[in-house]
Amino acid sequence: MPTAIPPESVPALLDAVAQITRDAGRVIMEVYATDFAVRGKDDASPVTEADERAERLIVPALAALTPGVPIVAEEAVAAGRVPAVDRRFWLVDPLDGTKEFVGRNGEFTVNVALIDDGAPLLGVVFAPALGTRGRLFAGAVGHGAWVDDDAGRRDIRCRRVPAEGLTVVASRSHGDAAALDAFLAGRKVASLANAGSSLKLCLVAAGEADLYPRLGRTMEWDIAAGHAVLRAAGGEVTRLDDGAPMRYGKPGFDNPHFVAAGRG
């Protein structure tokens, strides 16, 4: 069993992961600027050269940063390379929101999270196409969360729900309007917005939204990094069926339906 990560080393580890995601974002933007090809995987989801190049950068960088810690990465899993996981492991989505990438709307991210005892300990979500220098969200449980974008680096925190009601974020590419309407029935909703990829979790963490219900299939690497940022900012991702916090390392890495919200 791996030894505990000393609390004093977590901020430096988070900064190192943030740099890795920025490097991956640079590779992704190089492909984004070209007339790239789109292929279909066995599950019919799209994949591009950007997904693959970013993963080839991230995986060895994490292996050098934390030798011996397993790395579960989306494209490797799709190719049948699934490492055994124990108490601690990395979850990597090198390009979350490939449909947004293909659609060129900028709402795609690089996601990297460290899981410890089934829960996300730290995570980074980087949207390289938002703004002139990208928008990077990072957080570690017990150390707070922050965003770094064109306005500079600043701490973020979940907000209390305003008196006028909830700002709800929903998936841009994987929505079920009827199910969402049923879930929100009886709640005071001020506005409903769509966003791509794991940015929805980060918007809740940053106090720019209050609620993100996901009433469809996701994989662990889709949400773990955003979940870590949200936990660090005072929020949580809970299962829709029993209200328990989302856990990681599940068979097949599939998630149940969930709700992301602040604790206030």
mmCIF file of C-alpha atoms in Angstrom:
data_model
loop_
_atom_site.group_PDB
_atom_site.id
_atom_site.type_symbol
_atom_site.label_atom_id
_atom_site.label_comp_id
_atom_site.label_asym_id
_atom_site.label_seq_id
_atom_site.Cartn_x
_atom_site.Cartn_y
_atom_site.Cartn_z
ATOM 1 C CA MET A 1 0.000 0.000 0.000
ATOM 2 C CA PRO A 2 1.451 3.417 -0.933
ATOM 3 C CA THR A 3 2.435 5.713 1.872
ATOM 4 C CA ALA A 4 0.367 8.805 2.578
ATOM 5 C CA ILE A 5 1.179 11.934 0.600
ATOM 6 C CA PRO A 6 2.620 14.536 3.021
ATOM 7 C CA PRO A 7 0.218 17.500 3.111
ATOM 8 C CA GLU A 8 3.061 19.953 2.620
ATOM 9 C CA SER A 9 3.952 18.325 -0.729
ATOM 10 C CA VAL A 10 0.440 18.551 -2.227
ATOM 11 C CA PRO A 11 0.630 22.172 -3.528
ATOM 12 C CA ALA A 12 3.862 21.443 -5.406
ATOM 13 C CA LEU A 13 2.367 18.253 -6.821
ATOM 14 C CA LEU A 14 -0.690 20.188 -7.970
ATOM 15 C CA ASP A 15 1.473 22.840 -9.630
ATOM 16 C CA ALA A 16 3.416 20.114 -11.445
ATOM 17 C CA VAL A 17 0.200 18.547 -12.728
ATOM 18 C CA ALA A 18 -1.042 21.970 -13.826
ATOM 19 C CA GLN A 19 2.088 22.390 -15.930
ATOM 20 C CA ILE A 20 1.622 18.945 -17.480
ATOM 21 C CA THR A 21 -1.936 19.835 -18.477
ATOM 22 C CA ARG A 22 -0.753 23.129 -19.972
ATOM 23 C CA ASP A 23 1.836 21.246 -22.017
ATOM 24 C CA ALA A 24 -0.874 18.855 -23.210
ATOM 25 C CA GLY A 25 -3.095 21.814 -24.048
ATOM 26 C CA ARG A 26 -0.383 23.254 -26.249
ATOM 27 C CA VAL A 27 -0.192 19.984 -28.206
ATOM 28 C CA ILE A 28 -3.977 19.934 -28.547
ATOM 29 C CA MET A 29 -4.060 23.491 -29.879
ATOM 30 C CA GLU A 30 -1.434 22.603 -32.485
ATOM 31 C CA VAL A 31 -3.820 19.979 -33.846
ATOM 32 C CA TYR A 32 -6.832 22.294 -33.418
ATOM 33 C CA ALA A 33 -5.221 24.716 -35.861
ATOM 34 C CA THR A 34 -5.105 22.064 -38.600
ATOM 35 C CA ASP A 35 -7.668 20.294 -40.768
ATOM 36 C CA PHE A 36 -7.576 17.256 -38.468
ATOM 37 C CA ALA A 37 -9.283 13.926 -39.145
ATOM 38 C CA VAL A 38 -11.936 12.397 -36.876
ATOM 39 C CA ARG A 39 -12.187 8.648 -36.361
ATOM 40 C CA GLY A 40 -14.682 6.494 -34.479
ATOM 41 C CA LYS A 41 -13.733 4.212 -31.587
ATOM 42 C CA ASP A 42 -15.361 0.872 -30.835
ATOM 43 C CA ASP A 43 -17.969 2.630 -28.669
ATOM 44 C CA ALA A 44 -18.754 5.010 -31.575
ATOM 45 C CA SER A 45 -17.298 8.020 -29.747
ATOM 46 C CA PRO A 46 -14.971 10.257 -31.775
ATOM 47 C CA VAL A 47 -11.201 10.410 -31.394
ATOM 48 C CA THR A 48 -8.611 12.646 -33.034
ATOM 49 C CA GLU A 49 -4.852 12.990 -33.236
ATOM 50 C CA ALA A 50 -5.143 15.562 -30.437
ATOM 51 C CA ASP A 51 -6.526 12.983 -27.968
ATOM 52 C CA GLU A 52 -3.691 10.594 -28.739
ATOM 53 C CA ARG A 53 -0.846 13.109 -28.764
ATOM 54 C CA ALA A 54 -2.001 14.660 -25.485
ATOM 55 C CA GLU A 55 -2.178 11.263 -23.796
ATOM 56 C CA ARG A 56 1.300 10.351 -25.038
ATOM 57 C CA LEU A 57 2.589 13.498 -23.325
ATOM 58 C CA ILE A 58 0.641 13.192 -20.079
ATOM 59 C CA VAL A 59 1.189 9.535 -19.196
ATOM 60 C CA PRO A 60 5.006 9.490 -19.123
ATOM 61 C CA ALA A 61 5.071 12.856 -17.360
ATOM 62 C CA LEU A 62 2.855 11.520 -14.564
ATOM 63 C CA ALA A 63 4.880 8.297 -14.405
ATOM 64 C CA ALA A 64 8.035 10.350 -13.838
ATOM 65 C CA LEU A 65 6.296 12.533 -11.256
ATOM 66 C CA THR A 66 4.923 9.634 -9.177
ATOM 67 C CA PRO A 67 6.783 6.410 -10.029
ATOM 68 C CA GLY A 68 4.780 3.265 -9.412
ATOM 69 C CA VAL A 69 1.362 4.933 -9.257
ATOM 70 C CA PRO A 70 -0.971 3.358 -11.866
ATOM 71 C CA ILE A 71 -2.340 5.612 -14.607
ATOM 72 C CA VAL A 72 -5.791 4.961 -16.053
ATOM 73 C CA ALA A 73 -5.972 6.930 -19.309
ATOM 74 C CA GLU A 74 -8.978 6.992 -21.630
ATOM 75 C CA GLU A 75 -7.316 6.139 -24.935
ATOM 76 C CA ALA A 76 -5.190 3.404 -23.383
ATOM 77 C CA VAL A 77 -8.305 1.840 -21.850
ATOM 78 C CA ALA A 78 -10.065 2.049 -25.230
ATOM 79 C CA ALA A 79 -7.129 0.103 -26.674
ATOM 80 C CA GLY A 80 -7.442 -2.559 -23.958
ATOM 81 C CA ARG A 81 -4.541 -1.399 -21.761
ATOM 82 C CA VAL A 82 -6.160 -1.273 -18.328
ATOM 83 C CA PRO A 83 -3.812 -1.236 -15.322
ATOM 84 C CA ALA A 84 -4.748 -2.797 -12.016
ATOM 85 C CA VAL A 85 -5.619 -0.061 -9.533
ATOM 86 C CA ASP A 86 -5.218 -0.057 -5.787
ATOM 87 C CA ARG A 87 -5.586 2.674 -3.208
ATOM 88 C CA ARG A 88 -3.962 5.416 -5.297
ATOM 89 C CA PHE A 89 -4.045 5.968 -9.065
ATOM 90 C CA TRP A 90 -4.287 8.659 -11.712
ATOM 91 C CA LEU A 91 -7.293 9.207 -13.968
ATOM 92 C CA VAL A 92 -6.559 10.944 -17.275
ATOM 93 C CA ASP A 93 -8.852 12.233 -19.992
ATOM 94 C CA PRO A 94 -6.447 13.821 -22.469
ATOM 95 C CA LEU A 95 -9.231 15.570 -24.366
ATOM 96 C CA ASP A 96 -12.609 15.712 -22.659
ATOM 97 C CA GLY A 97 -15.272 17.060 -24.973
ATOM 98 C CA THR A 98 -14.008 15.699 -28.283
ATOM 99 C CA LYS A 99 -17.375 16.647 -29.821
ATOM 100 C CA GLU A 100 -16.746 20.232 -28.701
ATOM 101 C CA PHE A 101 -13.233 20.012 -30.162
ATOM 102 C CA VAL A 102 -14.604 18.766 -33.493
ATOM 103 C CA GLY A 103 -17.314 21.443 -33.383
ATOM 104 C CA ARG A 104 -14.632 24.061 -32.650
ATOM 105 C CA ASN A 105 -16.591 25.790 -29.868
ATOM 106 C CA GLY A 106 -13.621 25.888 -27.465
ATOM 107 C CA GLU A 107 -15.354 23.998 -24.643
ATOM 108 C CA PHE A 108 -12.972 21.044 -24.404
ATOM 109 C CA THR A 109 -10.536 20.287 -21.602
ATOM 110 C CA VAL A 110 -7.562 18.286 -20.418
ATOM 111 C CA ASN A 111 -8.463 16.406 -17.213
ATOM 112 C CA VAL A 112 -5.994 14.902 -14.735
ATOM 113 C CA ALA A 113 -6.941 13.664 -11.251
ATOM 114 C CA LEU A 114 -5.211 11.754 -8.473
ATOM 115 C CA ILE A 115 -7.471 9.306 -6.660
ATOM 116 C CA ASP A 116 -6.714 8.291 -3.084
ATOM 117 C CA ASP A 117 -8.819 5.749 -1.177
ATOM 118 C CA GLY A 118 -11.582 5.985 -3.781
ATOM 119 C CA ALA A 119 -11.921 9.785 -3.636
ATOM 120 C CA PRO A 120 -10.346 12.523 -5.780
ATOM 121 C CA LEU A 121 -7.479 14.114 -3.846
ATOM 122 C CA LEU A 122 -6.370 16.675 -6.412
ATOM 123 C CA GLY A 123 -7.245 17.582 -9.963
ATOM 124 C CA VAL A 124 -6.622 19.946 -12.838
ATOM 125 C CA VAL A 125 -9.003 20.879 -15.648
ATOM 126 C CA PHE A 126 -7.506 22.980 -18.440
ATOM 127 C CA ALA A 127 -9.522 24.529 -21.275
ATOM 128 C CA PRO A 128 -6.775 25.657 -23.674
ATOM 129 C CA ALA A 129 -9.084 27.382 -26.187
ATOM 130 C CA LEU A 130 -10.866 29.692 -23.734
ATOM 131 C CA GLY A 131 -9.335 33.155 -23.711
ATOM 132 C CA THR A 132 -5.912 34.089 -24.971
ATOM 133 C CA ARG A 133 -4.037 31.832 -22.546
ATOM 134 C CA GLY A 134 -6.645 29.226 -21.707
ATOM 135 C CA ARG A 135 -8.621 28.736 -18.514
ATOM 136 C CA LEU A 136 -7.141 26.403 -15.913
ATOM 137 C CA PHE A 137 -8.962 25.160 -12.811
ATOM 138 C CA ALA A 138 -7.034 23.337 -10.085
ATOM 139 C CA GLY A 139 -7.712 22.144 -6.588
ATOM 140 C CA ALA A 140 -6.582 19.816 -3.830
ATOM 141 C CA VAL A 141 -8.692 18.734 -0.896
ATOM 142 C CA GLY A 142 -7.602 20.625 2.200
ATOM 143 C CA HIS A 143 -5.634 23.152 0.152
ATOM 144 C CA GLY A 144 -8.336 25.051 -1.701
ATOM 145 C CA ALA A 145 -9.029 25.617 -5.386
ATOM 146 C CA TRP A 146 -8.046 28.264 -7.892
ATOM 147 C CA VAL A 147 -8.508 29.364 -11.475
ATOM 148 C CA ASP A 148 -5.880 30.875 -13.743
ATOM 149 C CA ASP A 149 -7.094 32.660 -16.886
ATOM 150 C CA ASP A 150 -6.836 35.978 -18.693
ATOM 151 C CA ALA A 151 -7.822 37.761 -15.459
ATOM 152 C CA GLY A 152 -4.931 36.119 -13.576
ATOM 153 C CA ARG A 153 -4.800 33.489 -10.844
ATOM 154 C CA ARG A 154 -7.299 33.697 -8.000
ATOM 155 C CA ASP A 155 -8.899 31.455 -5.404
ATOM 156 C CA ILE A 156 -12.373 30.069 -6.063
ATOM 157 C CA ARG A 157 -15.131 28.798 -3.786
ATOM 158 C CA CYS A 158 -18.659 27.474 -4.194
ATOM 159 C CA ARG A 159 -21.280 30.126 -3.479
ATOM 160 C CA ARG A 160 -24.507 30.060 -1.540
ATOM 161 C CA VAL A 161 -27.511 29.752 -3.825
ATOM 162 C CA PRO A 162 -28.747 33.294 -4.619
ATOM 163 C CA ALA A 163 -32.225 34.359 -3.545
ATOM 164 C CA GLU A 164 -33.348 34.521 -7.159
ATOM 165 C CA GLY A 165 -32.705 30.816 -7.547
ATOM 166 C CA LEU A 166 -30.336 28.235 -8.975
ATOM 167 C CA THR A 167 -28.072 28.628 -11.956
ATOM 168 C CA VAL A 168 -28.102 25.145 -13.455
ATOM 169 C CA VAL A 169 -25.553 23.879 -15.978
ATOM 170 C CA ALA A 170 -26.264 20.957 -18.265
ATOM 171 C CA SER A 171 -24.425 19.039 -20.942
ATOM 172 C CA ARG A 172 -24.208 20.656 -24.366
ATOM 173 C CA SER A 173 -23.740 17.389 -26.270
ATOM 174 C CA HIS A 174 -25.364 14.725 -24.079
ATOM 175 C CA GLY A 175 -28.584 16.245 -22.827
ATOM 176 C CA ASP A 176 -31.911 14.614 -21.944
ATOM 177 C CA ALA A 177 -34.303 17.554 -21.692
ATOM 178 C CA ALA A 178 -37.243 15.559 -20.341
ATOM 179 C CA ALA A 179 -35.192 13.941 -17.586
ATOM 180 C CA LEU A 180 -33.657 17.295 -16.652
ATOM 181 C CA ASP A 181 -37.063 18.976 -16.480
ATOM 182 C CA ALA A 182 -38.332 16.194 -14.218
ATOM 183 C CA PHE A 183 -35.295 16.511 -11.934
ATOM 184 C CA LEU A 184 -35.659 20.287 -11.631
ATOM 185 C CA ALA A 185 -39.410 20.229 -11.032
ATOM 186 C CA GLY A 186 -40.226 22.076 -7.808
ATOM 187 C CA ARG A 187 -36.816 23.809 -7.609
ATOM 188 C CA LYS A 188 -36.410 27.556 -7.977
ATOM 189 C CA VAL A 189 -34.297 27.944 -11.111
ATOM 190 C CA ALA A 190 -33.073 31.378 -12.171
ATOM 191 C CA SER A 191 -31.260 30.250 -15.309
ATOM 192 C CA LEU A 192 -30.224 27.182 -17.255
ATOM 193 C CA ALA A 193 -27.049 27.145 -19.310
ATOM 194 C CA ASN A 194 -25.247 24.574 -21.412
ATOM 195 C CA ALA A 195 -21.524 23.915 -21.287
ATOM 196 C CA GLY A 196 -19.232 21.292 -22.686
ATOM 197 C CA SER A 197 -16.986 18.771 -20.996
ATOM 198 C CA SER A 198 -15.980 18.926 -17.320
ATOM 199 C CA LEU A 199 -16.213 22.712 -17.312
ATOM 200 C CA LYS A 200 -19.660 22.317 -15.730
ATOM 201 C CA LEU A 201 -18.134 20.969 -12.510
ATOM 202 C CA CYS A 202 -15.634 23.815 -12.486
ATOM 203 C CA LEU A 203 -18.317 26.458 -12.964
ATOM 204 C CA VAL A 204 -20.004 25.192 -9.804
ATOM 205 C CA ALA A 205 -16.645 25.219 -8.011
ATOM 206 C CA ALA A 206 -16.019 28.807 -9.096
ATOM 207 C CA GLY A 207 -19.401 30.046 -7.882
ATOM 208 C CA GLU A 208 -20.509 30.737 -11.460
ATOM 209 C CA ALA A 209 -23.234 28.072 -11.226
ATOM 210 C CA ASP A 210 -24.982 26.181 -8.433
ATOM 211 C CA LEU A 211 -26.058 22.792 -9.733
ATOM 212 C CA TYR A 212 -24.991 20.285 -12.366
ATOM 213 C CA PRO A 213 -27.193 17.193 -12.656
ATOM 214 C CA ARG A 214 -25.838 14.498 -14.971
ATOM 215 C CA LEU A 215 -28.589 12.117 -15.978
ATOM 216 C CA GLY A 216 -26.629 10.060 -18.453
ATOM 217 C CA ARG A 217 -23.557 7.908 -18.783
ATOM 218 C CA THR A 218 -20.086 9.183 -17.894
ATOM 219 C CA MET A 219 -16.768 7.527 -17.207
ATOM 220 C CA GLU A 220 -14.566 8.157 -14.201
ATOM 221 C CA TRP A 221 -11.913 10.009 -16.211
ATOM 222 C CA ASP A 222 -14.619 12.392 -17.469
ATOM 223 C CA ILE A 223 -15.396 13.837 -14.033
ATOM 224 C CA ALA A 224 -12.647 12.997 -11.520
ATOM 225 C CA ALA A 225 -10.534 16.125 -12.092
ATOM 226 C CA GLY A 226 -13.551 18.432 -11.953
ATOM 227 C CA HIS A 227 -14.786 16.580 -8.870
ATOM 228 C CA ALA A 228 -11.445 17.210 -7.158
ATOM 229 C CA VAL A 229 -11.643 20.929 -7.946
ATOM 230 C CA LEU A 230 -15.228 21.023 -6.685
ATOM 231 C CA ARG A 231 -14.363 19.227 -3.437
ATOM 232 C CA ALA A 232 -11.476 21.610 -2.851
ATOM 233 C CA ALA A 233 -13.846 24.549 -3.423
ATOM 234 C CA GLY A 234 -16.414 23.330 -0.905
ATOM 235 C CA GLY A 235 -18.710 21.217 -3.078
ATOM 236 C CA GLU A 236 -19.378 17.565 -3.765
ATOM 237 C CA VAL A 237 -20.504 15.109 -6.429
ATOM 238 C CA THR A 238 -23.131 12.718 -5.103
ATOM 239 C CA ARG A 239 -24.852 9.726 -6.631
ATOM 240 C CA LEU A 240 -28.414 10.362 -7.684
ATOM 241 C CA ASP A 241 -29.605 6.963 -6.442
ATOM 242 C CA ASP A 242 -28.482 7.116 -2.806
ATOM 243 C CA GLY A 243 -26.932 10.551 -2.236
ATOM 244 C CA ALA A 244 -23.513 9.075 -1.404
ATOM 245 C CA PRO A 245 -20.323 10.795 -2.595
ATOM 246 C CA MET A 246 -19.053 9.482 -5.930
ATOM 247 C CA ARG A 247 -16.310 6.890 -5.553
ATOM 248 C CA TYR A 248 -13.607 5.877 -8.019
ATOM 249 C CA GLY A 249 -12.029 2.606 -9.047
ATOM 250 C CA LYS A 250 -15.420 1.048 -9.850
ATOM 251 C CA PRO A 251 -15.584 -2.000 -12.151
ATOM 252 C CA GLY A 252 -15.378 -0.771 -15.725
ATOM 253 C CA PHE A 253 -14.861 2.815 -14.501
ATOM 254 C CA ASP A 254 -18.531 3.635 -15.250
ATOM 255 C CA ASN A 255 -20.361 6.270 -13.194
ATOM 256 C CA PRO A 256 -23.992 6.249 -12.078
ATOM 257 C CA HIS A 257 -26.120 9.356 -12.578
ATOM 258 C CA PHE A 258 -25.011 12.146 -10.244
ATOM 259 C CA VAL A 259 -25.525 15.679 -9.014
ATOM 260 C CA ALA A 260 -22.726 18.216 -8.481
ATOM 261 C CA ALA A 261 -23.414 21.085 -6.092
ATOM 262 C CA GLY A 262 -21.900 23.323 -3.455
ATOM 263 C CA ARG A 263 -22.371 22.365 0.186
ATOM 264 C CA GLY A 264 -23.696 25.771 1.201
#
